[in-house]
Short mmCIF file of C-alpha atoms and ligand atoms in Angstrom, two decimals:
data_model
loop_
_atom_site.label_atom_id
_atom_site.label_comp_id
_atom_site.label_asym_id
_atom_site.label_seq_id
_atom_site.Cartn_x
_atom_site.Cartn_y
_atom_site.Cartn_z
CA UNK A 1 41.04 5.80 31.52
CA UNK A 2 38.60 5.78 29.02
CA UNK A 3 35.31 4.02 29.12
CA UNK A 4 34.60 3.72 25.74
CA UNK A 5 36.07 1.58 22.83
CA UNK A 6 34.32 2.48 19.93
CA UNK A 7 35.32 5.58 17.52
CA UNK A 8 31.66 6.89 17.45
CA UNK A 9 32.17 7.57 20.99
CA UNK A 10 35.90 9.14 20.74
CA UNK A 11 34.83 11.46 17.96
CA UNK A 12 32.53 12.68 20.88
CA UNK A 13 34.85 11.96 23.97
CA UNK A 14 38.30 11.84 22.92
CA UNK A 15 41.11 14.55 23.26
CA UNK A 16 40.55 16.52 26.02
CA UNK A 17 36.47 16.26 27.37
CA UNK A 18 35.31 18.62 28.69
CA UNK A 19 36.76 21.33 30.94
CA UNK A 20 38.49 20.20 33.83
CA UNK A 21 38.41 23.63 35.37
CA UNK A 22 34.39 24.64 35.27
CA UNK A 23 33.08 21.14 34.40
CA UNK A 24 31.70 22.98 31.46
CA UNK A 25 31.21 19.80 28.82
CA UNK A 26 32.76 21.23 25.57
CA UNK A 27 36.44 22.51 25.79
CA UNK A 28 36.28 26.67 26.16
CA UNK A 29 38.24 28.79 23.58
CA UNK A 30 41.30 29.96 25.48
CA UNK A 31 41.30 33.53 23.56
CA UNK A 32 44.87 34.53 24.44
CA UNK A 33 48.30 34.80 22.82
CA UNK A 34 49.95 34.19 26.22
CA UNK A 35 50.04 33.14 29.90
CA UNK A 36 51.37 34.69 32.97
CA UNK A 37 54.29 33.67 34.82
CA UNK A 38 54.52 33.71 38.61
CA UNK A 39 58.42 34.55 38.20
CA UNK A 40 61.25 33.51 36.14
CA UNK A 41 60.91 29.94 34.67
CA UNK A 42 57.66 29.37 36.79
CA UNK A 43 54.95 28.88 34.07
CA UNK A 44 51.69 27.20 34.18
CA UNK A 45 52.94 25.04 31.56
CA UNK A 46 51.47 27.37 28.81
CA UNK A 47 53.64 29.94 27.49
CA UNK A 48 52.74 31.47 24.02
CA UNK A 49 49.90 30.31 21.66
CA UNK A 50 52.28 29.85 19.10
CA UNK A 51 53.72 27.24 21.09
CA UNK A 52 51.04 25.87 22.70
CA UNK A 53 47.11 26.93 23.28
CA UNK A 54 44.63 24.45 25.25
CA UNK A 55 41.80 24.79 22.95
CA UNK A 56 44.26 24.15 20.02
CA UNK A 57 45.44 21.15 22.75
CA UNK A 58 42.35 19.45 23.13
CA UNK A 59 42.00 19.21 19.22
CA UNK A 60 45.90 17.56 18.79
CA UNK A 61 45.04 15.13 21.39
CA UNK A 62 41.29 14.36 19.90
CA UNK A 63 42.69 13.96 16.56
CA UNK A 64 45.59 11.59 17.74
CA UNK A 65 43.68 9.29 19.29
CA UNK A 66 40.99 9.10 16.43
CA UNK A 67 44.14 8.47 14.22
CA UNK A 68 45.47 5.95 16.39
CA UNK A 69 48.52 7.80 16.82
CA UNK A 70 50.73 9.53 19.43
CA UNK A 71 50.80 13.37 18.86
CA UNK A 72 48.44 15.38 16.85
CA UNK A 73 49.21 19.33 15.36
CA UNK A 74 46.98 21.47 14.14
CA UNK A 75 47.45 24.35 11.71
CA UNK A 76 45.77 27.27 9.95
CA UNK A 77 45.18 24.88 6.61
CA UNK A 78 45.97 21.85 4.70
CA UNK A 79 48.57 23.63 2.71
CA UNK A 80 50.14 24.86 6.25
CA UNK A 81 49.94 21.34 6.92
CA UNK A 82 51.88 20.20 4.26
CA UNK A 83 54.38 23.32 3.96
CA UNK A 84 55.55 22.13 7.85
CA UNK A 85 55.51 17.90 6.82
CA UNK A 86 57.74 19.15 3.88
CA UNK A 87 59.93 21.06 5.80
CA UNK A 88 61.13 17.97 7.33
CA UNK A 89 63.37 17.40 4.34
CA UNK A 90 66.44 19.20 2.98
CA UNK A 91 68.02 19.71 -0.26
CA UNK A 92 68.95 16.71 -2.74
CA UNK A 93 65.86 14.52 -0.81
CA UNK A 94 63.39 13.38 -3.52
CA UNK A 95 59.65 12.52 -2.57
CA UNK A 96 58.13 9.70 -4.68
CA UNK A 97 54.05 11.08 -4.72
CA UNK A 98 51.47 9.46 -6.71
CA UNK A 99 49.98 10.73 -9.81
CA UNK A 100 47.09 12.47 -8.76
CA UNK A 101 47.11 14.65 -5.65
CA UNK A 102 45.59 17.50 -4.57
CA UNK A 103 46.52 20.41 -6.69
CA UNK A 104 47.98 22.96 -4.40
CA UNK A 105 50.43 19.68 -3.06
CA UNK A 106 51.68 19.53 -6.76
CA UNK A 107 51.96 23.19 -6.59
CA UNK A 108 53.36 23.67 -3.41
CA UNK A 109 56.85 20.92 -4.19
CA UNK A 110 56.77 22.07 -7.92
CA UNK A 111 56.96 25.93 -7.11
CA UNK A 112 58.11 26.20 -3.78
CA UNK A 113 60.63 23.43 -2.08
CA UNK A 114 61.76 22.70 -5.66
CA UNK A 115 63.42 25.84 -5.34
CA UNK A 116 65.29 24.44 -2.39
CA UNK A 117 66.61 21.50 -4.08
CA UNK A 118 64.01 19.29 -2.62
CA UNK A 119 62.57 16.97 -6.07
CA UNK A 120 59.80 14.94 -6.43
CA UNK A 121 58.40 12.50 -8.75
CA UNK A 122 55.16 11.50 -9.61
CA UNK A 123 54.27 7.79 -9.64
CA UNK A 124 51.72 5.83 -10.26
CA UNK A 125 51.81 4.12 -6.08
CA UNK A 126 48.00 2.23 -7.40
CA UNK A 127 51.39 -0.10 -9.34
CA UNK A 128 53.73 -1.25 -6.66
CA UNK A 129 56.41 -2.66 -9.43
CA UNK A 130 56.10 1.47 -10.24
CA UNK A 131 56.88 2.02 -6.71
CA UNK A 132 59.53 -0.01 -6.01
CA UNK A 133 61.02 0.60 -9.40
CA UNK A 134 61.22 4.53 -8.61
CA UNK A 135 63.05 3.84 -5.16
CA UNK A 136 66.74 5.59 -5.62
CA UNK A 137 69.13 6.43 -2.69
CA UNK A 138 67.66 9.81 -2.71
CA UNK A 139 64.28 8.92 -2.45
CA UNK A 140 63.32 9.91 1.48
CA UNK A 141 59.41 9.60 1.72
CA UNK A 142 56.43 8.36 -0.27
CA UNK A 143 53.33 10.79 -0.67
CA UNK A 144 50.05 9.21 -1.28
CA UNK A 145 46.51 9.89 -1.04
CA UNK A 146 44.20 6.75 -1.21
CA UNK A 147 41.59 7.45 -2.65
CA UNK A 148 43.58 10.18 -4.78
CA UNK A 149 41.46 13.64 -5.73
CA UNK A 150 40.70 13.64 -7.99
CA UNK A 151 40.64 9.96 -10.11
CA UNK A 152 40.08 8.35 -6.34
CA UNK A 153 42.46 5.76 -7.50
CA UNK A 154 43.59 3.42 -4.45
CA UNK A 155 47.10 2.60 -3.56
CA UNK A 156 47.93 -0.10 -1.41
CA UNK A 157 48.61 1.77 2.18
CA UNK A 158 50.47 -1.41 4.09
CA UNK A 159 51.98 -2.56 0.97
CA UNK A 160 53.51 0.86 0.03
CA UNK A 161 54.61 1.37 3.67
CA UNK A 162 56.28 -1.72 3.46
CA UNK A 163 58.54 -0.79 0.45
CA UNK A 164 59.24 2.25 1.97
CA UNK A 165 60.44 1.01 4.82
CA UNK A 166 63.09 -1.24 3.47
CA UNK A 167 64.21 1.85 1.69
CA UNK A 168 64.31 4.00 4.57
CA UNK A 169 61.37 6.37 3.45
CA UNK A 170 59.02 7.85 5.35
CA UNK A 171 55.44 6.84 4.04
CA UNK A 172 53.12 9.30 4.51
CA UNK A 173 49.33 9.80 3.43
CA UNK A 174 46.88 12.36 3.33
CA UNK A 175 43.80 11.05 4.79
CA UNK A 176 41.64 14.04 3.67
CA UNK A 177 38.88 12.00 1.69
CA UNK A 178 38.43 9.25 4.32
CA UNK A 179 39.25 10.75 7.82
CA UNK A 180 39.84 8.78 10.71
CA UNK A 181 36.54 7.05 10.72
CA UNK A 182 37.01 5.52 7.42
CA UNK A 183 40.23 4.63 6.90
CA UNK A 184 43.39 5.21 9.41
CA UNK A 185 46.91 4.74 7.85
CA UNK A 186 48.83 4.30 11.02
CA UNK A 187 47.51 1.23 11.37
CA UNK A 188 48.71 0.01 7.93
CA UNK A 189 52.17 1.39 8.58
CA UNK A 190 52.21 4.62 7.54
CA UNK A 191 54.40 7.13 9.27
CA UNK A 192 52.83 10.79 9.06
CA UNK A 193 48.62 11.19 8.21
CA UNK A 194 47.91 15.02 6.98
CA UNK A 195 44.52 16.22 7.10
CA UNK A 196 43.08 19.45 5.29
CA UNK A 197 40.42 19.40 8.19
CA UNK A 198 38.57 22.24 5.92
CA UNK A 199 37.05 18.85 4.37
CA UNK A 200 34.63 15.99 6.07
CA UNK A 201 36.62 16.85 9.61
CA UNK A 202 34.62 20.33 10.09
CA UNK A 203 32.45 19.37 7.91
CA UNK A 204 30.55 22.37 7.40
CA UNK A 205 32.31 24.59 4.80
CA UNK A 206 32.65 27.24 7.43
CA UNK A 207 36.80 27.13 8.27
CA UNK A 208 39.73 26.16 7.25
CA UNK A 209 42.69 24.22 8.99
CA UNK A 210 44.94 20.74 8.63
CA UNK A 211 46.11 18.42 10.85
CA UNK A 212 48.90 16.32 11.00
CA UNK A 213 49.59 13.03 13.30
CA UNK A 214 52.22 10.65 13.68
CA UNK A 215 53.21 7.60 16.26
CA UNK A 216 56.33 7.82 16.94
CA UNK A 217 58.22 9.95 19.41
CA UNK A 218 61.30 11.43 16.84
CA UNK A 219 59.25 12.39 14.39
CA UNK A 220 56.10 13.78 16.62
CA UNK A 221 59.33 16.06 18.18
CA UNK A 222 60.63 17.56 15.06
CA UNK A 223 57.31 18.39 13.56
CA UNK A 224 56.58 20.02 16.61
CA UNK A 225 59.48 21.99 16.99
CA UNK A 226 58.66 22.87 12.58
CA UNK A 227 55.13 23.81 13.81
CA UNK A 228 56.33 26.23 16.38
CA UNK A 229 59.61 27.58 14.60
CA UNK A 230 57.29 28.32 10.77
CA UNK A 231 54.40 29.17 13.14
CA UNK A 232 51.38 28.31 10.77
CA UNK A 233 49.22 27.30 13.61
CA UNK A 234 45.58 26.60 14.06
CA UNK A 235 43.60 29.54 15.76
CA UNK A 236 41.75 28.68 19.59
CA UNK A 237 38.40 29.69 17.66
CA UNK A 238 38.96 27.90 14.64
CA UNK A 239 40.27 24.71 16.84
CA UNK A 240 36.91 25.11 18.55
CA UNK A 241 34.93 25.04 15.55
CA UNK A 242 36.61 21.75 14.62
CA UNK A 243 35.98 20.04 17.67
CA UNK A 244 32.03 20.68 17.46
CA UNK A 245 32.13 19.39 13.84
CA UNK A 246 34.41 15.96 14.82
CA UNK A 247 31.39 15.43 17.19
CA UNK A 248 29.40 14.74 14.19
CA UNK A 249 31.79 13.20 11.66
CA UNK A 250 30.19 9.45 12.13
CA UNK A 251 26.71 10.00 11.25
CA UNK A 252 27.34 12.71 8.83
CA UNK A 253 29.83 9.88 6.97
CA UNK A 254 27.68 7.52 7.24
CA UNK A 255 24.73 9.29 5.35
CA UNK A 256 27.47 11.15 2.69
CA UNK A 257 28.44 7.47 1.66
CA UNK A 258 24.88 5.92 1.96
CA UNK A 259 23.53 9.06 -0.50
CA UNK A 260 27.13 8.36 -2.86
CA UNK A 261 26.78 4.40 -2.96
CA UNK A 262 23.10 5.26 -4.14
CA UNK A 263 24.41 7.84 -7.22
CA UNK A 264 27.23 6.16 -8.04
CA UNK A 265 25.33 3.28 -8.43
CA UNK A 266 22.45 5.20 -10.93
CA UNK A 267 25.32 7.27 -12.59
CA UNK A 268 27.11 3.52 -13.55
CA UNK A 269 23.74 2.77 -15.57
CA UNK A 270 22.99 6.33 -17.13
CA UNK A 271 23.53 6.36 -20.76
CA UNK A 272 25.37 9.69 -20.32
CA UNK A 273 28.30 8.58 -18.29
CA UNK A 274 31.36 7.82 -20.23
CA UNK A 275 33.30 6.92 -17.31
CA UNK A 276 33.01 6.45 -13.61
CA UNK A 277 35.36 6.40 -10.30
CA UNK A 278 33.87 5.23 -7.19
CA UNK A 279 35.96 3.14 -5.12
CA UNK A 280 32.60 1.77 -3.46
CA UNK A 281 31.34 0.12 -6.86
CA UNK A 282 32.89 -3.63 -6.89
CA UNK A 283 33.80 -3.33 -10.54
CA UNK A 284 36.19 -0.17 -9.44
CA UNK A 285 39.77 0.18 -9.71
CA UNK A 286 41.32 -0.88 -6.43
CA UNK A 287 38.04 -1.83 -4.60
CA UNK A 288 39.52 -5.32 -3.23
CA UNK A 289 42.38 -3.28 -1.77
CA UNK A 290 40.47 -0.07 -0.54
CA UNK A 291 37.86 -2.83 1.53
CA UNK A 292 40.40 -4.41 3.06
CA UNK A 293 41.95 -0.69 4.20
CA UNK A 294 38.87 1.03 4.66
CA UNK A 295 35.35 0.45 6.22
CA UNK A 296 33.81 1.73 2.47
CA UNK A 297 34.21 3.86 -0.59
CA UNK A 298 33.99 7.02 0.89
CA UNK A 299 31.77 10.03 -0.22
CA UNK A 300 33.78 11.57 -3.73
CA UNK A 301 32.94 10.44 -7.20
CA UNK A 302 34.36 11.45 -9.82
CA UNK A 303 33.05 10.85 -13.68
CA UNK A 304 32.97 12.10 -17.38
CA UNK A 305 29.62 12.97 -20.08
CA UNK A 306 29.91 11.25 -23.40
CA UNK A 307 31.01 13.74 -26.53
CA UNK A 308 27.47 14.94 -26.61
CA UNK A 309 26.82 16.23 -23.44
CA UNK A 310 27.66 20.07 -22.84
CA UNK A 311 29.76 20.24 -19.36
CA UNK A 312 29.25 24.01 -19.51
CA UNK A 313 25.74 23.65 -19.71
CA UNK A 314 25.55 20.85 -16.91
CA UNK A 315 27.24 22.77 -14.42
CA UNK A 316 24.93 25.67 -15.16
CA UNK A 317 21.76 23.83 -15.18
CA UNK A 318 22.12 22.07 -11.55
CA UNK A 319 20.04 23.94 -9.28
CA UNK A 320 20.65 22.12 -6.01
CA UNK A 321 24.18 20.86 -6.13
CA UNK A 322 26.52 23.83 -5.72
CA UNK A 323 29.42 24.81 -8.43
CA UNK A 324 32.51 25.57 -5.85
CA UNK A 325 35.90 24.20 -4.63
CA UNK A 326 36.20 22.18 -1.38
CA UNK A 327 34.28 19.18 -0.58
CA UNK A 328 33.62 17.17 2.17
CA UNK A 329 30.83 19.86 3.91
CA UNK A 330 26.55 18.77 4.20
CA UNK A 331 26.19 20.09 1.29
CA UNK A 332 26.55 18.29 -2.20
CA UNK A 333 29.40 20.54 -4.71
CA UNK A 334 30.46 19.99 -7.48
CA UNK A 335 33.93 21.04 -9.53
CA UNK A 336 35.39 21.26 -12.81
CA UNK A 337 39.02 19.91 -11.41
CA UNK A 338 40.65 20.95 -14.79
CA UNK A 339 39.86 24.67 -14.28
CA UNK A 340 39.62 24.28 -10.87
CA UNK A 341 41.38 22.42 -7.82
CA UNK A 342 43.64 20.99 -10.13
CA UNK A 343 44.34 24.09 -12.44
CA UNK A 344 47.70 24.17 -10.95
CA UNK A 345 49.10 21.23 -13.00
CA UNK A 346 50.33 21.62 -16.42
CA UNK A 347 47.92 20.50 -18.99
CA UNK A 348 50.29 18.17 -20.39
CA UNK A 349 50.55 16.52 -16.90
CA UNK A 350 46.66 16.22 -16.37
CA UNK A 351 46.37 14.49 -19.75
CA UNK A 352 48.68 11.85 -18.72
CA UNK A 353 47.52 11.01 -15.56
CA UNK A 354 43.89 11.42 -16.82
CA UNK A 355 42.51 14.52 -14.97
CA UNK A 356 40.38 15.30 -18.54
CA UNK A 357 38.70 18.56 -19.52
CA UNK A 358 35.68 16.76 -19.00
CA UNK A 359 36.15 15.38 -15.70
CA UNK A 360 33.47 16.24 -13.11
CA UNK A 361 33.96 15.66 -9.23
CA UNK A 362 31.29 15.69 -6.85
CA UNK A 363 31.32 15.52 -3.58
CA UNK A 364 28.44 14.30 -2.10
CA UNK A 365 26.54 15.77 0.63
CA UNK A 366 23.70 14.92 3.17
CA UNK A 367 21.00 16.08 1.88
CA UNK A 368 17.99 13.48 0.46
CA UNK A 369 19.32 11.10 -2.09
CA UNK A 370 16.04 11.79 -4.24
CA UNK A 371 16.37 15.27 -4.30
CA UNK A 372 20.39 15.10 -5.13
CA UNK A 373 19.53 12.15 -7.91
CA UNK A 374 16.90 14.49 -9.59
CA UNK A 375 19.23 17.28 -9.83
CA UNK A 376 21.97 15.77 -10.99
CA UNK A 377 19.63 13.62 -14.33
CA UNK A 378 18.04 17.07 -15.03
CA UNK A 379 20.62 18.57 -15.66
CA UNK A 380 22.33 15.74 -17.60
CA UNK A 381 19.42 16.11 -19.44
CA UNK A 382 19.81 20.19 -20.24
CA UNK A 383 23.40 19.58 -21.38
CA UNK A 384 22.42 16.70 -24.25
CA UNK A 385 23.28 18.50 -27.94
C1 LIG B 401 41.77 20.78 0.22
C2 LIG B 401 42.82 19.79 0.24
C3 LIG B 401 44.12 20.10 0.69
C4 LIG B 401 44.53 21.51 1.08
O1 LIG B 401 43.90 21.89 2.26
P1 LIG B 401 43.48 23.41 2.61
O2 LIG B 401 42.78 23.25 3.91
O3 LIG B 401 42.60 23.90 1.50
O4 LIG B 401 44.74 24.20 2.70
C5 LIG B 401 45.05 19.07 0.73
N1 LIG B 401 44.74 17.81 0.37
C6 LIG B 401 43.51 17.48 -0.08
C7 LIG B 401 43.24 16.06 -0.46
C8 LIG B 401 42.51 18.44 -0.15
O5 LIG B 401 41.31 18.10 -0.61
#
């Protein structure tokens, strides 16, 4: 039983606490690719780390419960993540995803299970006359993110999941941007939440790894058996790591969206800004519907310099806020998503959906608010023509 009910103290206690062995209070890191057997068929219940490790255990179990859901899986990355959730369908199944996702997602179905006959197309799932218009008998699942990297539009979890189901699709979301302890899709119907736990889950920029959960028996079975049969799994170190860094995922949330609400808010008024996504701003796209989903807006903001502003120069001239891929670590970064994360999409596709050459996503970190607010007008400032 556990004697807690809040998810401040499951980030910390949930899972597996502790070892049951030593007493020792975090989980150790069961180093070893096997387990011996007393004789034939007698195991200890562990067989190969492929199949099965108890450090990588403890993590599944911690990250199912803070999802809400049944089973949890952890592999070597998001993209592993995703590669074993799309391996779930076969040839002539079409996925319905929405019109911004993370780039290597786009790549991964355009390049990759494309090649097995397994389609997609991209819809705009913030419309839900778009969604239900784009159901066909072939459709099989429903991809969203909500908020979606990198335009953080919001799609209506409960609402999608609901069209799904009367079309026999699977809904699933990647929860990557909100985690667990802003925002679990389980609870609004969704069948299958994917992680990239590189993100806010570690926290720290220092590994990389996905998770998956689900709630319900079938489906936690046959991704298992996909985890263990393509064999992408999540290392007993790296599941360590992630455990520590879950530990801290409430307070470091709550001071990532405390420091965004603050810039988003002084970016909205900045005579620079041409345009702004924040799903925490009331005058947002989809902020009714991401409150009544989510406990906020989450920690990514997205926005674009008027004509005369110099983006080359802005990225150049910030000298606290770091120019790199990822997000979602302590530290504030900042990306070019046209060059960068999102790269892998046509150019012709990133027009239409509205991922601009001038689009600049930051993800904000935990440092002081000040300090991150005088970077980022100074070097507005630099880039004016
Ligand atoms: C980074 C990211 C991924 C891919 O995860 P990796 O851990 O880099 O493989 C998937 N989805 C989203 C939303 C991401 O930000």
């Amino acid at each position: 039983m556990k004697n807690y009910k809040h998810i401040e103290s499951a980030l910390i206690h949930g899972g597996v606490d502790g070892d049951p062995l030593t007493g020792a209070v975090n989980i150790p890191i069961y180093q070893t690719s096997t387990y011996e057997q007393k004789g034939l068929g007698e195991t200890s219940g562990w067989e190969y780390s492929r199949t099965g490790n108890p450090t990588r255990a403890a993590l599944e179990a911690l990250i199912a419960e803070l999802e809400k859901g049944t089973a949890g899986f952890a592999f070597a990355s998001g993209m592993a993540a995703i590669t074993a959730i799309l391996s779930l369908f076969k040839t002539s199944d079409k996925l319905l995803i929405s019109s911004n996702v993370y780039g290597g997602t786009f790549r991964v179905l355009d390049k990759v299970f494309n090649n097995f006959g397994i389609k997609y197309q991209i819809v705009d799932t913030s419309d839900l006359k778009a969604v239900e218009e784009a159901f066909t008998k072939d459709v099989k699942a429903v991809y969203i993110e909500s908020p979606a990297n990198p335009l953080l539009t919001i799609t209506d979890i409960s609402a999608v999941s609901k069209l799904a189901k009367q079309h026999n699709a699977l809904t699933i979301v990647d929860n990557t941007f909100m985690t667990p302890y802003l925002q679990r899709p389980l609870e609004h119907g969704a069948d299958i939440v994917i992680h990239s736990a590189t993100k806010y889950l570690a926290g720290h920029s220092d590994l990389v790894a996905g998770l998956v959960v689900v709630k319900e028996d079938v489906l936690a079975e046959k991704i298992g058996f996909l985890q263990n049969s393509t064999g992408g799994v999540l290392g007993p170190f790296d599941s360590f790591l992630l455990i520590r860094g879950i530990k801290t995922l409430g307070v470091r949330m709550d001071r990532h969206v405390q420091n965004a609400q603050q810039i988003a808010s002084a970016l909205a008024v900045h005579k620079a800004v041409k345009t702004l996504y924040y799903p925490g701003l009331s005058s947002a796209q989809g902020y009714a519907v991401n409150q009544k989903q989510a406990k906020n807006g989450g920690a990514m903001i997205s926005f674009e310099l008027k004509e005369n502003y110099d983006i080359k120069k802005f990225f150049r001239s910030l000298k606290l806020i770091t120019l790199a891929e990822s997000l979602g670590g302590v530290e504030s970064l900042v990306c070019h998503p046209a060059t960068m994360t999102h790269a892998s999409i046509p150019y012709e596709i990133r027009q239409k959906v509205g991922i601009t050459d001038g689009l600049i996503r930051l993800s904000v970190g935990i440092e002081n608010q000040d300090d991150l607010i005088t970077d980022l007008f100074q070097a507005i400032q630099e880039s004016e023509k």
